[in-house]
Amino acid sequence: MIAEPIDSYCGPPPVPDSIWLQWNFDPFAIALMVLIAIGWFTQGRRDSAGRAAVFGALVLVGVAFLSPICALTVALFSVRVAHHVILISVTAPLLAIALPWRRGPRLPLALLTVLSAITLWIWHAPLAYEWAIGGALPYWLMQFTLLVPSWLFWREIFSPERAFGPSILALLSFVAQMGLLGAILVFARRPIYPPHFLTTDPFGISALSDQQLAGLVMWVPAMFPYIAVALWLLVRFMSSDDTKHPETSV
């Protein structure tokens, strides 16, 4: 199947020789960084962990949207998936540390888990994906609907009021469905994302191989933050249980 490359929000598909010149000053990305900074100054966690987390989140947003990575996502679907993984698996938990829950209504963790999973599947459906990368409004709708539910999800995971069991179950459930989506991409017999049918050859990779690499990114590396936090919660639970029920010496 042959398809013409579509116009993408991040510009035309780059070639390897010029990729490192593709820096930009996206006003929406800059506005997002300003919004995060204002949120932290007014409601954020002001200790060393909070400062490090908000700094890390701002750096990742800048790298993801202002650096040549933005242009590279136009050429390679695997980079686009890595971009999304960084957004929901690294940037979002950093924001949850920097901007924890303070007061006001809270959504159930189960609902946030389902909402985060649904948005992930929707934006990686071929038709929705093709629509989302074609203009500023759909592009940023995709980014915000990936980032915000993930931030709320991680905020609940890190909440000291949250029981260990539901948090671990939510983390493992999200990993399972993300792994399933990754496996579908890995084992697909043909490329299914038309915007990348003609953009991968300059990088020495076929559209199908690029898609399979994207699936591997979603299947394996993307799960590490979720598994790591689940193990951390498990260790905390076991430590607290030992504290509550110390063994008596004989």
Coordinates of C-alpha atoms in Angstrom, one line a residue:
M1 CA 0.0 0.0 0.0
I2 CA 1.4 3.4 -1.0
A3 CA 0.5 6.6 0.8
E4 CA 1.7 10.2 0.6
P5 CA 3.2 11.6 3.8
I6 CA 0.7 13.9 5.5
D7 CA 1.5 17.4 6.9
S8 CA 2.4 16.9 10.5
Y9 CA 2.3 19.4 13.4
C10 CA 6.0 19.0 13.9
G11 CA 6.8 19.8 10.3
P12 CA 7.8 17.7 7.3
P13 CA 9.6 14.3 7.7
P14 CA 13.3 15.1 8.4
V15 CA 16.3 13.3 6.9
P16 CA 19.3 12.1 9.0
D17 CA 21.6 14.8 7.7
S18 CA 19.4 17.7 8.9
I19 CA 17.7 16.2 12.0
W20 CA 19.9 18.0 14.5
L21 CA 19.0 21.4 13.0
Q22 CA 15.3 20.8 13.7
W23 CA 14.9 22.8 16.9
N24 CA 11.8 24.8 17.4
F25 CA 10.1 27.2 19.8
D26 CA 6.6 25.7 19.9
P27 CA 4.5 28.3 21.8
F28 CA 2.2 25.5 23.1
A29 CA 5.1 23.6 24.6
I30 CA 6.5 26.8 26.1
A31 CA 3.0 27.6 27.5
L32 CA 2.9 24.1 29.0
M33 CA 6.2 24.6 30.7
V34 CA 5.1 27.9 32.1
L35 CA 1.9 26.4 33.4
I36 CA 3.8 23.6 35.1
A37 CA 6.2 26.2 36.7
I38 CA 3.3 28.4 37.9
G39 CA 1.5 25.3 39.3
W40 CA 4.6 24.3 41.2
F41 CA 5.3 27.8 42.6
T42 CA 1.7 28.1 43.8
Q43 CA 0.7 24.5 44.8
G44 CA 3.8 22.4 44.4
R45 CA 6.0 20.5 46.8
R46 CA 8.8 22.8 47.8
D47 CA 11.3 20.3 49.3
S48 CA 14.4 19.0 47.5
A49 CA 12.4 16.1 46.0
G50 CA 9.7 18.5 44.7
R51 CA 12.3 20.8 43.2
A52 CA 14.2 17.9 41.5
A53 CA 10.9 16.5 40.2
V54 CA 9.6 19.7 38.6
F55 CA 13.0 20.4 37.1
G56 CA 13.1 17.0 35.6
A57 CA 9.6 17.3 34.2
L58 CA 10.4 20.7 32.6
V59 CA 13.6 19.3 31.1
L60 CA 11.7 16.3 29.6
V61 CA 8.9 18.5 28.2
G62 CA 11.5 20.8 26.6
V63 CA 13.4 17.8 25.1
A64 CA 10.2 16.1 23.9
F65 CA 8.6 19.2 22.2
L66 CA 11.3 21.7 21.5
S67 CA 14.3 19.5 20.5
P68 CA 14.8 17.6 17.2
I69 CA 12.9 14.7 18.8
C70 CA 9.7 16.4 17.8
A71 CA 10.7 16.4 14.1
L72 CA 12.0 12.8 14.4
T73 CA 8.6 11.6 15.5
V74 CA 7.3 12.7 12.1
A75 CA 9.6 10.2 10.4
L76 CA 9.7 7.3 12.9
F77 CA 6.7 5.9 14.6
S78 CA 9.0 4.2 17.1
V79 CA 10.3 7.6 18.2
R80 CA 6.7 8.8 18.5
V81 CA 5.9 5.9 20.8
A82 CA 9.0 6.6 22.9
H83 CA 7.9 10.2 23.1
H84 CA 4.5 9.1 24.4
V85 CA 6.1 6.7 26.9
I86 CA 8.3 9.4 28.3
L87 CA 5.3 11.6 28.7
I88 CA 3.1 9.1 30.6
S89 CA 5.8 7.0 32.3
V90 CA 8.4 9.5 33.3
T91 CA 7.1 13.1 33.0
A92 CA 3.7 12.3 34.6
P93 CA 5.1 10.6 37.7
L94 CA 7.6 13.5 38.1
L95 CA 4.7 15.9 38.0
A96 CA 2.8 13.8 40.5
I97 CA 5.8 14.2 42.9
A98 CA 6.1 17.9 42.2
L99 CA 2.4 18.6 42.2
P100 CA 0.8 16.1 44.7
W101 CA -2.8 16.2 45.7
R102 CA -3.5 18.9 48.2
R103 CA -7.3 19.4 48.5
G104 CA -10.5 19.1 46.5
P105 CA -12.2 16.2 44.7
R106 CA -10.3 13.1 43.8
L107 CA -11.2 10.5 41.1
P108 CA -11.1 6.8 42.0
L109 CA -7.8 5.1 41.1
A110 CA -9.7 2.4 39.2
L111 CA -11.3 5.1 37.0
L112 CA -8.0 6.8 36.4
T113 CA -6.4 3.5 35.4
V114 CA -9.2 2.8 32.9
L115 CA -9.1 6.4 31.6
S116 CA -5.4 6.3 31.1
A117 CA -5.6 3.0 29.3
I118 CA -8.4 4.1 27.0
T119 CA -6.6 7.3 26.0
L120 CA -3.5 5.2 25.2
W121 CA -5.4 2.9 23.0
I122 CA -7.4 5.6 21.3
W123 CA -4.4 7.7 20.2
H124 CA -2.6 4.6 18.9
A125 CA -5.5 3.6 16.7
P126 CA -4.4 4.3 13.2
L127 CA -7.2 6.7 12.2
A128 CA -7.1 8.6 15.5
Y129 CA -3.3 8.8 15.3
E130 CA -3.3 10.1 11.7
W131 CA -5.8 12.8 12.7
A132 CA -3.9 13.8 15.8
I133 CA -0.6 14.6 14.2
G134 CA -2.1 16.8 11.5
G135 CA -2.7 20.1 13.3
A136 CA -2.1 22.0 16.5
L137 CA -5.5 21.4 18.0
P138 CA -5.6 17.6 17.6
Y139 CA -1.9 17.3 18.3
W140 CA -2.2 19.0 21.7
L141 CA -5.5 17.4 22.5
M142 CA -3.6 14.1 22.2
Q143 CA -0.7 15.3 24.3
F144 CA -2.9 16.7 27.1
T145 CA -5.3 13.7 27.2
L146 CA -2.2 11.4 27.5
L147 CA -0.5 13.6 30.1
V148 CA -3.2 14.8 32.4
P149 CA -4.9 11.4 33.2
S150 CA -1.4 9.9 33.7
W151 CA -0.5 12.7 36.1
L152 CA -3.7 12.1 38.1
F153 CA -3.1 8.4 38.0
W154 CA 0.5 8.7 39.4
R155 CA -0.7 11.3 41.9
E156 CA -3.0 8.7 43.4
I157 CA -0.3 6.0 43.3
F158 CA 2.0 8.3 45.3
S159 CA -0.7 9.5 47.7
P160 CA 0.2 8.5 51.3
E161 CA -3.6 7.9 51.9
R162 CA -3.7 5.2 49.2
A163 CA -3.6 1.6 50.2
F164 CA -0.7 -0.5 48.9
G165 CA -2.8 -3.3 47.4
P166 CA -5.0 -1.2 45.0
S167 CA -2.0 0.8 43.9
I168 CA 0.1 -2.2 43.0
L169 CA -2.9 -3.8 41.2
A170 CA -3.5 -0.5 39.2
L171 CA 0.2 -0.4 38.2
L172 CA 0.3 -4.0 37.1
S173 CA -3.1 -3.7 35.3
F174 CA -1.8 -0.7 33.3
V175 CA 1.4 -2.6 32.4
A176 CA -0.6 -5.6 31.2
Q177 CA -2.8 -3.6 28.8
M178 CA 0.2 -1.5 27.5
G179 CA 2.1 -4.7 27.0
L180 CA -0.8 -6.1 25.0
L181 CA -0.9 -3.0 22.7
G182 CA 2.9 -3.3 22.3
A183 CA 2.6 -7.0 21.4
I184 CA -0.1 -6.2 18.8
L185 CA 2.3 -3.8 17.1
V186 CA 5.2 -6.2 17.3
F187 CA 3.4 -9.2 15.7
A188 CA 1.4 -7.2 13.1
R189 CA 2.2 -8.6 9.7
R190 CA 2.0 -5.2 7.9
P191 CA 2.5 -1.6 8.7
I192 CA -0.8 0.1 9.8
Y193 CA 0.2 3.7 10.2
P194 CA 0.0 5.4 6.8
P195 CA 1.8 8.6 7.8
H196 CA 5.0 6.5 8.2
F197 CA 4.8 4.4 5.1
L198 CA 7.2 6.7 3.2
T199 CA 9.2 8.3 6.0
T200 CA 11.4 5.6 7.5
D201 CA 13.5 4.6 4.5
P202 CA 16.1 7.5 4.9
F203 CA 16.8 6.1 8.3
G204 CA 17.5 2.6 7.0
I205 CA 14.5 1.0 8.4
S206 CA 11.3 -0.3 6.9
A207 CA 7.9 0.9 8.0
L208 CA 7.1 -2.5 9.4
S209 CA 10.3 -2.8 11.3
D210 CA 9.8 0.7 12.7
Q211 CA 6.3 -0.3 13.9
Q212 CA 7.7 -3.4 15.5
L213 CA 10.4 -1.4 17.3
A214 CA 7.6 0.9 18.5
G215 CA 5.8 -2.2 19.9
L216 CA 9.0 -3.3 21.7
V217 CA 9.4 0.1 23.3
M218 CA 5.8 0.0 24.6
W219 CA 6.1 -3.7 25.6
V220 CA 9.5 -3.7 27.4
P221 CA 11.1 -0.4 28.5
A222 CA 7.8 1.4 29.1
M223 CA 6.9 -1.1 31.9
F224 CA 10.0 -0.4 34.0
P225 CA 8.7 2.7 35.9
Y226 CA 5.5 0.9 36.7
I227 CA 7.2 -2.3 37.9
A228 CA 9.8 -0.3 39.8
V229 CA 7.2 1.7 41.7
A230 CA 5.1 -1.5 42.3
L231 CA 8.2 -3.2 43.8
W232 CA 8.9 0.0 45.9
L233 CA 5.3 -0.1 47.2
L234 CA 5.6 -3.8 48.0
V235 CA 8.8 -3.2 50.0
R236 CA 7.2 -0.4 51.9
F237 CA 4.2 -2.6 52.7
M238 CA 6.4 -5.4 53.9
S239 CA 8.5 -3.0 56.0
S240 CA 5.5 -1.5 57.6
D241 CA 4.0 -4.9 58.3
D242 CA 7.3 -5.9 59.9
T243 CA 7.2 -2.8 62.1
K244 CA 3.6 -3.5 63.2
H245 CA 4.3 -7.2 63.9
P246 CA 7.9 -7.5 65.1
E247 CA 9.1 -11.0 65.7
T248 CA 9.6 -11.9 69.3
S249 CA 13.0 -13.3 70.2
V250 CA 13.2 -16.6 72.0

